[in-house]
PDB file of C-alpha atoms in Angstrom:
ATOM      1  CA  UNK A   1     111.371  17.217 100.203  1.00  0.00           C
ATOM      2  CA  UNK A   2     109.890  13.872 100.520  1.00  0.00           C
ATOM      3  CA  UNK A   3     113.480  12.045 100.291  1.00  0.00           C
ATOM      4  CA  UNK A   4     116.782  11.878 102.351  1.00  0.00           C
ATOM      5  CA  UNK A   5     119.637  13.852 101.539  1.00  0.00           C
ATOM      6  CA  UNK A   6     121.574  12.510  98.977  1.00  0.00           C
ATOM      7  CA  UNK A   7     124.813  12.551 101.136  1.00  0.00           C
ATOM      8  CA  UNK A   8     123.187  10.990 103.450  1.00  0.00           C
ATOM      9  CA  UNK A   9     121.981   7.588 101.310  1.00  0.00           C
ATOM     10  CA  UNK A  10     125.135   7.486  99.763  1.00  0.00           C
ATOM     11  CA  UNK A  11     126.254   7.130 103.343  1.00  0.00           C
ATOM     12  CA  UNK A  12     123.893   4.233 104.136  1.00  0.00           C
ATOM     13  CA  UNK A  13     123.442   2.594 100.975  1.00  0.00           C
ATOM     14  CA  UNK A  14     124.448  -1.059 100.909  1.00  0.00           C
ATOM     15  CA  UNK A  15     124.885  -0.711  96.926  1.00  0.00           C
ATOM     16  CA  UNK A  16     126.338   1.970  94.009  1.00  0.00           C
ATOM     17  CA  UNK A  17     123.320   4.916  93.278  1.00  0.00           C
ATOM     18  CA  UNK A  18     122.323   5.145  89.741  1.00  0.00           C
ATOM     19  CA  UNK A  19     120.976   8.298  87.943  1.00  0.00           C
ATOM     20  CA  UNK A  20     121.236   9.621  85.120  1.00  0.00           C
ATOM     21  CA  UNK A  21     122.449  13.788  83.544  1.00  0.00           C
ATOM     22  CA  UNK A  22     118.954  15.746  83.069  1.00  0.00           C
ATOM     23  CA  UNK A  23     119.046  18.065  80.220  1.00  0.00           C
ATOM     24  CA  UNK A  24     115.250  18.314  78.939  1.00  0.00           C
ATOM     25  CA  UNK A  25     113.592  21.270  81.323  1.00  0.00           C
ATOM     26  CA  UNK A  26     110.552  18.584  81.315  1.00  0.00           C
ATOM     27  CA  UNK A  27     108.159  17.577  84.597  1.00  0.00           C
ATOM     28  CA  UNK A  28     107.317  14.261  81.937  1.00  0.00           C
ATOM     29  CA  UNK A  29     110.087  12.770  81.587  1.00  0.00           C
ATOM     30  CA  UNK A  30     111.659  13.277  85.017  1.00  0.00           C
ATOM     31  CA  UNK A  31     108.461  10.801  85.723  1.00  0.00           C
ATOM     32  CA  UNK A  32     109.355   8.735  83.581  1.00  0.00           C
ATOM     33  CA  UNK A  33     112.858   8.511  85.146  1.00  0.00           C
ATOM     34  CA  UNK A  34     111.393   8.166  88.583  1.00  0.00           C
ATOM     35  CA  UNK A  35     108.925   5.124  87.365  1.00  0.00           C
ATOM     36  CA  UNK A  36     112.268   3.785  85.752  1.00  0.00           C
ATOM     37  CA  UNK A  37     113.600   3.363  89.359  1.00  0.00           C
ATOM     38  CA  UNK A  38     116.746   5.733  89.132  1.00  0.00           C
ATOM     39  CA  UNK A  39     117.788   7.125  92.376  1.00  0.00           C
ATOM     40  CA  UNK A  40     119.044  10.647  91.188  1.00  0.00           C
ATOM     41  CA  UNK A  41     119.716  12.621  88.430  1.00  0.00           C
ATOM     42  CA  UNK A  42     121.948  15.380  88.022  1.00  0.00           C
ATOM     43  CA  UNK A  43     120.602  18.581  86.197  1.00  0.00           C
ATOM     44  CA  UNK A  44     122.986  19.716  83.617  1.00  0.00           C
ATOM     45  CA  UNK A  45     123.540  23.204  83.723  1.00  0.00           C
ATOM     46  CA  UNK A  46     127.476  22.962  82.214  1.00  0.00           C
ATOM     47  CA  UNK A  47     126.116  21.229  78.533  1.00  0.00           C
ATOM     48  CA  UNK A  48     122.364  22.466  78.224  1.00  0.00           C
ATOM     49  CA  UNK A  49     120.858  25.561  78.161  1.00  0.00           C
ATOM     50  CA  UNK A  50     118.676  25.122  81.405  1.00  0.00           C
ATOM     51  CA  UNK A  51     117.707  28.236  82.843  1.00  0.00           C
ATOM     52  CA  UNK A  52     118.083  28.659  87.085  1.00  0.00           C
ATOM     53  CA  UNK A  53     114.159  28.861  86.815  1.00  0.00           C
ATOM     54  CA  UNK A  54     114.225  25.396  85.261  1.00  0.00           C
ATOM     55  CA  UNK A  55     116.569  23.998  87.550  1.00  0.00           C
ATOM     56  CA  UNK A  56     114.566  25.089  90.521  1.00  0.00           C
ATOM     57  CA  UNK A  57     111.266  23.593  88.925  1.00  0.00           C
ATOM     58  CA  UNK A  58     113.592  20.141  88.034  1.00  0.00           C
ATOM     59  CA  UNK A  59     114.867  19.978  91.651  1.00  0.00           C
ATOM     60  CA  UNK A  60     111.419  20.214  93.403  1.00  0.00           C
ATOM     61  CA  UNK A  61     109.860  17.885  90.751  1.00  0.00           C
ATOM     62  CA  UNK A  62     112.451  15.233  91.411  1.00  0.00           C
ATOM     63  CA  UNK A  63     112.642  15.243  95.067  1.00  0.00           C
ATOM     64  CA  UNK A  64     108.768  14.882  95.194  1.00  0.00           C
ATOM     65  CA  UNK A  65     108.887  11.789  92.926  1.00  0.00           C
ATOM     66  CA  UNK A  66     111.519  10.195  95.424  1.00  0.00           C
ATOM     67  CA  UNK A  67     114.897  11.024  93.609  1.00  0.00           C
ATOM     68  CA  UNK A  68     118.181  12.988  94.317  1.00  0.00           C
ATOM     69  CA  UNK A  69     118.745  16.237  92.849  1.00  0.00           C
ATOM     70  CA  UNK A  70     122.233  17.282  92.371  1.00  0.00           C
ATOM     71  CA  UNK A  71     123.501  20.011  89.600  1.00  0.00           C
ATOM     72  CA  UNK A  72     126.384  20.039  87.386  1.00  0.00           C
ATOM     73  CA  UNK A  73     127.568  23.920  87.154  1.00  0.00           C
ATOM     74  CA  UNK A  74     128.446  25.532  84.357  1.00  0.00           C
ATOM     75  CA  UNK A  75     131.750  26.786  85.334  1.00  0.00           C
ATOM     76  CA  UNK A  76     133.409  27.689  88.537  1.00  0.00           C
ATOM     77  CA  UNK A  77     132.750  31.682  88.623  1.00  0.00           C
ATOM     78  CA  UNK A  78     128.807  30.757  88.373  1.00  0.00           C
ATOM     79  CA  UNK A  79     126.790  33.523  90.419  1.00  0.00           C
ATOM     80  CA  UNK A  80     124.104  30.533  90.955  1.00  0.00           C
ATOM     81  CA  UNK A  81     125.174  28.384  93.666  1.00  0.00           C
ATOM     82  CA  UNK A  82     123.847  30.466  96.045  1.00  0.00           C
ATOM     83  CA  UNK A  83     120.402  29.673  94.347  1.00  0.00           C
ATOM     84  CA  UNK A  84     120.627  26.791  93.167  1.00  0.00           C
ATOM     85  CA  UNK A  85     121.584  25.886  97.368  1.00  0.00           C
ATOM     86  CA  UNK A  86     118.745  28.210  98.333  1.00  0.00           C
ATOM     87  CA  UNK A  87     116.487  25.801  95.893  1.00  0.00           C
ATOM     88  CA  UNK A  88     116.813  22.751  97.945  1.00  0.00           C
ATOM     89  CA  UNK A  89     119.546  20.672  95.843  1.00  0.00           C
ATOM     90  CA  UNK A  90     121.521  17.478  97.481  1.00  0.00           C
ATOM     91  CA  UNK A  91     124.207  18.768  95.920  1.00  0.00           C
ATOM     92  CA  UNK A  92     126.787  20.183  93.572  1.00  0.00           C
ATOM     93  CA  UNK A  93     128.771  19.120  90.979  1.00  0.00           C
ATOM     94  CA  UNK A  94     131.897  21.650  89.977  1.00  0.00           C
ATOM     95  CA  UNK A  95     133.415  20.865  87.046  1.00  0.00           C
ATOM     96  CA  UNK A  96     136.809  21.136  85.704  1.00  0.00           C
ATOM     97  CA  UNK A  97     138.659  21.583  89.205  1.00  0.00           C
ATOM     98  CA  UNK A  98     142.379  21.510  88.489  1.00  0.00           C
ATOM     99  CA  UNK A  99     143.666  21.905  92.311  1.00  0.00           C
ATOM    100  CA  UNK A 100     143.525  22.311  95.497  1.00  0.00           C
ATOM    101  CA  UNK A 101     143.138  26.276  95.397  1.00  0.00           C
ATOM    102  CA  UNK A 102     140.224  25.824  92.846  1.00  0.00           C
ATOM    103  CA  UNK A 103     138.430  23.416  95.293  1.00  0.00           C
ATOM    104  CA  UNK A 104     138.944  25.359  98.288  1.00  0.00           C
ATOM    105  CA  UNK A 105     137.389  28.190  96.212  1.00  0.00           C
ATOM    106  CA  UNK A 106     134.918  26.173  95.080  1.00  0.00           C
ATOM    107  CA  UNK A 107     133.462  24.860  98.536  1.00  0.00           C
ATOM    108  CA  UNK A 108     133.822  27.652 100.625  1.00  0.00           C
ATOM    109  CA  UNK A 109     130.852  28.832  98.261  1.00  0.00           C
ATOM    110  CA  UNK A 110     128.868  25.988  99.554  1.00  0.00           C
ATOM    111  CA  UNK A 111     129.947  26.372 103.611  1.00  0.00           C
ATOM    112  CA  UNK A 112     128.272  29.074 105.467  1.00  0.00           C
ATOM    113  CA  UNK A 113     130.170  31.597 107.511  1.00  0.00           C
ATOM    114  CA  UNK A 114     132.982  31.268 109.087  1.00  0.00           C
ATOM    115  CA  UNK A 115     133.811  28.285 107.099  1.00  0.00           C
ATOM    116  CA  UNK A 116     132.441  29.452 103.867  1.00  0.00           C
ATOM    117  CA  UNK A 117     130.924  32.138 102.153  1.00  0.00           C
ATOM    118  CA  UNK A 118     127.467  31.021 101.523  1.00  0.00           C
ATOM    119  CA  UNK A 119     125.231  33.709 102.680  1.00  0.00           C
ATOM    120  CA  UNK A 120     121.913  33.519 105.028  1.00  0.00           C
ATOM    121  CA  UNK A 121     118.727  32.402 102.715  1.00  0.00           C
ATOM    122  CA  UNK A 122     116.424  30.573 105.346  1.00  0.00           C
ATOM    123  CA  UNK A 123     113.222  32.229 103.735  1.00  0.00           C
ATOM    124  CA  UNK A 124     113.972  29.937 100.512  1.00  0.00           C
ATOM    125  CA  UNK A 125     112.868  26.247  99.860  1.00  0.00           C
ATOM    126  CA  UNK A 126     115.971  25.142 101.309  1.00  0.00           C
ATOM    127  CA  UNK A 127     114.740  26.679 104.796  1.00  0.00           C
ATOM    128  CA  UNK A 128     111.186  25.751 104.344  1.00  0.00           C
ATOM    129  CA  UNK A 129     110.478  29.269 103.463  1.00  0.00           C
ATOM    130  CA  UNK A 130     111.571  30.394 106.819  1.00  0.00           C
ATOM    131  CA  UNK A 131     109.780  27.707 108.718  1.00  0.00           C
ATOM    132  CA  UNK A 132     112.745  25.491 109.608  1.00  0.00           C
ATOM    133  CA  UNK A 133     114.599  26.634 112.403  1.00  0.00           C
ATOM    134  CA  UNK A 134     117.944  28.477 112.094  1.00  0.00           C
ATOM    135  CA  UNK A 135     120.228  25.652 113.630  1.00  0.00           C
ATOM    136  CA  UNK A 136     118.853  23.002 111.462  1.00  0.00           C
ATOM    137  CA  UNK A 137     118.756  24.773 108.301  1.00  0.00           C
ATOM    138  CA  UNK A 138     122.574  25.922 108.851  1.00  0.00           C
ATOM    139  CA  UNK A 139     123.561  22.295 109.679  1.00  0.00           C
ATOM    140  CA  UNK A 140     121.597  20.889 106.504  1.00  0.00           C
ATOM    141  CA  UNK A 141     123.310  23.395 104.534  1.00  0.00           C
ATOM    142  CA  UNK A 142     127.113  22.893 106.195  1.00  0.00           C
ATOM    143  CA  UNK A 143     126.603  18.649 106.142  1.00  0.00           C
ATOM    144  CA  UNK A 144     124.201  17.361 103.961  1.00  0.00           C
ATOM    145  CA  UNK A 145     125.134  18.951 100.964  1.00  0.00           C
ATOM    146  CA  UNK A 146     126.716  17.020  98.511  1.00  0.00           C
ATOM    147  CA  UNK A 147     129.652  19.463  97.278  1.00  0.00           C
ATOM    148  CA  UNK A 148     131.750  17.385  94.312  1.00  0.00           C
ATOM    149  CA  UNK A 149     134.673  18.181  92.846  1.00  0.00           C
ATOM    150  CA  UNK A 150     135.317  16.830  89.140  1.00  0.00           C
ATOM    151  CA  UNK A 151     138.385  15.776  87.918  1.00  0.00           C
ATOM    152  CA  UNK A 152     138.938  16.045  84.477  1.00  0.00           C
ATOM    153  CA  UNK A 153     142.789  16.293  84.289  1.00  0.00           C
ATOM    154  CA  UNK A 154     145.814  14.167  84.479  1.00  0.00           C
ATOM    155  CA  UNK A 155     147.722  16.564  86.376  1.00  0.00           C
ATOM    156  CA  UNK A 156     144.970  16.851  89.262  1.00  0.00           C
ATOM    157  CA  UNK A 157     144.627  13.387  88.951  1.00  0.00           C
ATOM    158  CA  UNK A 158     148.077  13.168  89.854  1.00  0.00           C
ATOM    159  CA  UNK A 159     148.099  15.087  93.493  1.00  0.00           C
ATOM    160  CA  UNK A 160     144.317  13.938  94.068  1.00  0.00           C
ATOM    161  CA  UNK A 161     145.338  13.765  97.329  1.00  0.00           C
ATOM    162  CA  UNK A 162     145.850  17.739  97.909  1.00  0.00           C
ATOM    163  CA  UNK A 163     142.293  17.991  96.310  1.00  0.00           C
ATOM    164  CA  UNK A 164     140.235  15.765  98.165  1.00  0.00           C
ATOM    165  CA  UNK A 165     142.015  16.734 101.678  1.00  0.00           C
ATOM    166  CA  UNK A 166     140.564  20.113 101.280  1.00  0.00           C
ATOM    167  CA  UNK A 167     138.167  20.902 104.142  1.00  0.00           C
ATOM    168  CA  UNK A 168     134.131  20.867 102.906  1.00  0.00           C
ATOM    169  CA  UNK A 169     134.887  18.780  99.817  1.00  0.00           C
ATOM    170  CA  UNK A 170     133.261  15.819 100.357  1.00  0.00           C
ATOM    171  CA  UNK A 171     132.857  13.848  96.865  1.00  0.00           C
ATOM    172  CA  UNK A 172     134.287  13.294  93.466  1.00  0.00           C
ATOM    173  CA  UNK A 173     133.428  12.337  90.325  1.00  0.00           C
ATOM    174  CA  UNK A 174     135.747  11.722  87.712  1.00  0.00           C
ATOM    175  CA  UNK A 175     135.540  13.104  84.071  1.00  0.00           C
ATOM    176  CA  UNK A 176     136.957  10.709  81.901  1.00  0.00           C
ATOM    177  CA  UNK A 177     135.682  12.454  78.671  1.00  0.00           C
ATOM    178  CA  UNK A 178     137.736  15.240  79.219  1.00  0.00           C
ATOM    179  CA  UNK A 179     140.453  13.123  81.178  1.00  0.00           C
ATOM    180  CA  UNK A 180     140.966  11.650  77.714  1.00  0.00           C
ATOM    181  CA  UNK A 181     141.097  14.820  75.740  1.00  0.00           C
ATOM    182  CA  UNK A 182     143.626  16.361  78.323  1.00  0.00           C
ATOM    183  CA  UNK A 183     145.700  13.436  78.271  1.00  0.00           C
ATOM    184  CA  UNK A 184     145.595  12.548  74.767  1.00  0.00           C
ATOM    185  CA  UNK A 185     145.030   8.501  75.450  1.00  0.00           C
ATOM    186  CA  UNK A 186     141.912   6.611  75.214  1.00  0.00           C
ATOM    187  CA  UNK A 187     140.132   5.691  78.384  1.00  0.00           C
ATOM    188  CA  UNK A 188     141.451   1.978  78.202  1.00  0.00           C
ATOM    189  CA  UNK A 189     145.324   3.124  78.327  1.00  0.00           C
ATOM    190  CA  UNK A 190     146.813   1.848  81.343  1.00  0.00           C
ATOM    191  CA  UNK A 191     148.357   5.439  82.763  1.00  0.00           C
ATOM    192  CA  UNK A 192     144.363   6.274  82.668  1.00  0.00           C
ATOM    193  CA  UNK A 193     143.275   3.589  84.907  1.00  0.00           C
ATOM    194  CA  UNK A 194     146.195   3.495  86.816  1.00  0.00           C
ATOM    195  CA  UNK A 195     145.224   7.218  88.099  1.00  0.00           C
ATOM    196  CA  UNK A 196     141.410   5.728  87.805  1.00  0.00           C
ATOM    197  CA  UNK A 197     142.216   2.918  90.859  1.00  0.00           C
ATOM    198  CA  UNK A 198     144.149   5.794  92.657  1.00  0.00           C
ATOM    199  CA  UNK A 199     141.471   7.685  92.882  1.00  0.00           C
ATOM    200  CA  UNK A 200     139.472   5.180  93.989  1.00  0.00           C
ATOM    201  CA  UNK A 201     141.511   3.921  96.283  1.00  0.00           C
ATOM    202  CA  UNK A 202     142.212   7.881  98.178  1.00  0.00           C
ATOM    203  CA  UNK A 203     138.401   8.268  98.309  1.00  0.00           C
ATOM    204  CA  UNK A 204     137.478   4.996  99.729  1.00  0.00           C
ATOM    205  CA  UNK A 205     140.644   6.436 102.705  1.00  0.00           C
ATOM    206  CA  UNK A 206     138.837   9.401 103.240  1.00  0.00           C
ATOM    207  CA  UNK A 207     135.313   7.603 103.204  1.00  0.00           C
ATOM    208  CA  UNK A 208     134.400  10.291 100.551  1.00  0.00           C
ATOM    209  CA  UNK A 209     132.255   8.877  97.500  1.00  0.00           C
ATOM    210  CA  UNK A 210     133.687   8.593  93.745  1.00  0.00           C
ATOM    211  CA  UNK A 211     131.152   9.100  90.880  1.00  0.00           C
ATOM    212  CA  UNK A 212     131.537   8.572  87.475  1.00  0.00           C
ATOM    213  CA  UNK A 213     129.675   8.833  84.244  1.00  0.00           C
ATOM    214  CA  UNK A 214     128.774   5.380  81.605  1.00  0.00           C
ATOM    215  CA  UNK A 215     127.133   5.232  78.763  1.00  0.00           C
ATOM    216  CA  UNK A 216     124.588   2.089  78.946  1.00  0.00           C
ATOM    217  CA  UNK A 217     123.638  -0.436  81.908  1.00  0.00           C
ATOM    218  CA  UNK A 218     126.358  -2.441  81.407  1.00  0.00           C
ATOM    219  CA  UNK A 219     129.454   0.019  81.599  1.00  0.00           C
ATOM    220  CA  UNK A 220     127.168   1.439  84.626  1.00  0.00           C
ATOM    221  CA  UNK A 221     127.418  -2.006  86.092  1.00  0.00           C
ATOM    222  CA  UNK A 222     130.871  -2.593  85.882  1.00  0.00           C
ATOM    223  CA  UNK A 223     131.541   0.863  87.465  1.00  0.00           C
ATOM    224  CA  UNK A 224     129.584   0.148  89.814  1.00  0.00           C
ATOM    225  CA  UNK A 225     131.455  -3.187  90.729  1.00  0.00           C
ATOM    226  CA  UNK A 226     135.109  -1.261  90.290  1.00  0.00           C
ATOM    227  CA  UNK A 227     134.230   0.830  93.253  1.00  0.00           C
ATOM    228  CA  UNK A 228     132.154   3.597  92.475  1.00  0.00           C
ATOM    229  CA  UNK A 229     129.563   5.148  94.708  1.00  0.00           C
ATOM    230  CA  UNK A 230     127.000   7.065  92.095  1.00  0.00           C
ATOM    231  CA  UNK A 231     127.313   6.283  88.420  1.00  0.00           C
ATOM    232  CA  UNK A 232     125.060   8.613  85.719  1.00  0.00           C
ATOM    233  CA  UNK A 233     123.850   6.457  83.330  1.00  0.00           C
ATOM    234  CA  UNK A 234     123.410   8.352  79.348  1.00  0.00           C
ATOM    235  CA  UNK A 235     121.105  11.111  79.812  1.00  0.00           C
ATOM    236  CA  UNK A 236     117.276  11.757  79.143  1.00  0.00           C
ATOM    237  CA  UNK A 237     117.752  13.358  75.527  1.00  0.00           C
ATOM    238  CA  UNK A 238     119.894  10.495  74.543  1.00  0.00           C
ATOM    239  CA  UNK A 239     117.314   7.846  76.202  1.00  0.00           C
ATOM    240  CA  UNK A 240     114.440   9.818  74.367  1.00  0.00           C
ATOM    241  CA  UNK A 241     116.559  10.029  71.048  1.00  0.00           C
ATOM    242  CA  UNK A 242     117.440   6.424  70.956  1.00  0.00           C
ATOM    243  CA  UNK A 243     113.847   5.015  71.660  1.00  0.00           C
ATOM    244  CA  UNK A 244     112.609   7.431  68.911  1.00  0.00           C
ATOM    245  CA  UNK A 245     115.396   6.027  66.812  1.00  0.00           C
ATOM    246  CA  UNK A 246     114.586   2.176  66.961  1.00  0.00           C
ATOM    247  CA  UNK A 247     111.414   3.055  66.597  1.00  0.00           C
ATOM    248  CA  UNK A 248     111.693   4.783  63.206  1.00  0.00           C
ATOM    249  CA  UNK A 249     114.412   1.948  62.392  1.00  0.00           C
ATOM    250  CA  UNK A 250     111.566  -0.758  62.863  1.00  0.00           C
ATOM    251  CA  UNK A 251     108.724   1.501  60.986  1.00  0.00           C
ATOM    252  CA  UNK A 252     111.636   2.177  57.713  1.00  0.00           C
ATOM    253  CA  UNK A 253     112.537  -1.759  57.951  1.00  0.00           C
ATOM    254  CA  UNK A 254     108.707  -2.837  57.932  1.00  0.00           C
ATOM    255  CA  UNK A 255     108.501  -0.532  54.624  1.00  0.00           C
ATOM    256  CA  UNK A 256     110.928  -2.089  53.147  1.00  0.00           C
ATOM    257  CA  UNK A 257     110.439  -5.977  53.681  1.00  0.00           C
TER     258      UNK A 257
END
């Protein structure tokens, strides 16, 4: 891996991390991403249909090109975070976390023994393929993994505290998509971004970085300024699918004129 741990430049960075949600299983455009200058991207494994194999190639790929890999699950009960761990990724995203029990579930996955349940895998990438000694592989594994909770629900957002004080989790990003659907108000309704600036305002107590998601530059920007450590900016299908659409707005315009 030819970059730091994303933890760790999250720790040092004097400025917010931008990325963007991978959900093309293509080498191309995660060059394209890199010679965009994003710092990370997060592999979506919760809304596309990427295969572990895919993910593994994705993370590897990334890493080598100078970015952050971190993966969104695709539920809680997934059987790949061993895997996806033993692949070499800076982190984990788990989504819909609803409390504290679900968290602690959630990151003991992620901690090996006897704080967690992650089992031995040093013969994988993420030991070098058994060339990186024992203590420093179970070290990486235990404090430079990035393991994120997401919170997607007005009632977790509530007692965010109980969440975020549970041992090994140590980031979270909020969901405001499904924030909105679970609370039936818009993002802009002040309840919303009252429990927004709380959340904020508990991780920046507990030195634990907030991500979010925005859908352009400029509502990446202004998350950015709010507070927030890591922001994903759209994703690659929706970059790709835009491009190809002003393009074939120009060429039917030209046609016309």
């Amino acid at each position: 891996m030819s970059t730091p741990a994303f933890l760790a430049r999250l720790k040092t960075a004097q400025r917010c991390l931008f990325g963007t949600w991978v959900k093309l299983p293509t080498l191309e455009t995660l060059e394209l991403l890199a010679s965009a200058g994003l710092d990370f991207i997060t592999i979506d494994t919760e809304h596309a249909p990427l295969s572990l194999e895919s993910a593994y190639k994705l993370i590897a790929h990334a890493q080598a090109l100078g970015m952050s890999a971190l993966v969104r699950m695709p539920d809680q009960a997934s059987n790949d975070i061993q895997r996806l761990l033993d692949s070499g990724a800076d982190g984990l995203l788990v989504p819909r976390v609803r409390n504290a029990a679900e968290a602690r579930h959630a990151v003991g996955r992620m901690l090996f023994s006897p704080g967690g349940q992650r089992g031995l895998g040093i013969t994988s990438r993420a030991g070098r393929w058994g060339l990186k000694p024992l203590d420093e592989y179970l070290a990486d594994g235990n404090e430079r993994v990035l393991r994120c909770v997401q919170l997607e629900d007005r009632a977790v957002l509530e007692d965010v505290e109980a969440v975020l004080d549970v041992e090994g989790v140590n980031a979270a990003f909020l969901g405001m998509g499904d924030l909105q659907l679970t609370s039936g108000l818009p993002a802009s309704h002040g309840d919303l971004q009252a429990l927004v600036d709380r959340l904020l305002e508990v991780c920046r107590a507990r030195q634990i970085p907030c991500g979010a998601a925005a859908q352009d530059a400029a509502a990446a920007l202004r998350s950015a300024a709010r507070g927030f450590s890591f922001v994903m900016v759209s994703n690659d299908a929706t970059l790709f699918g835009k491009a190809a659409a002003s393009l074939g707005n120009e060429l039917r315009r030209g046609l016309s004129a």
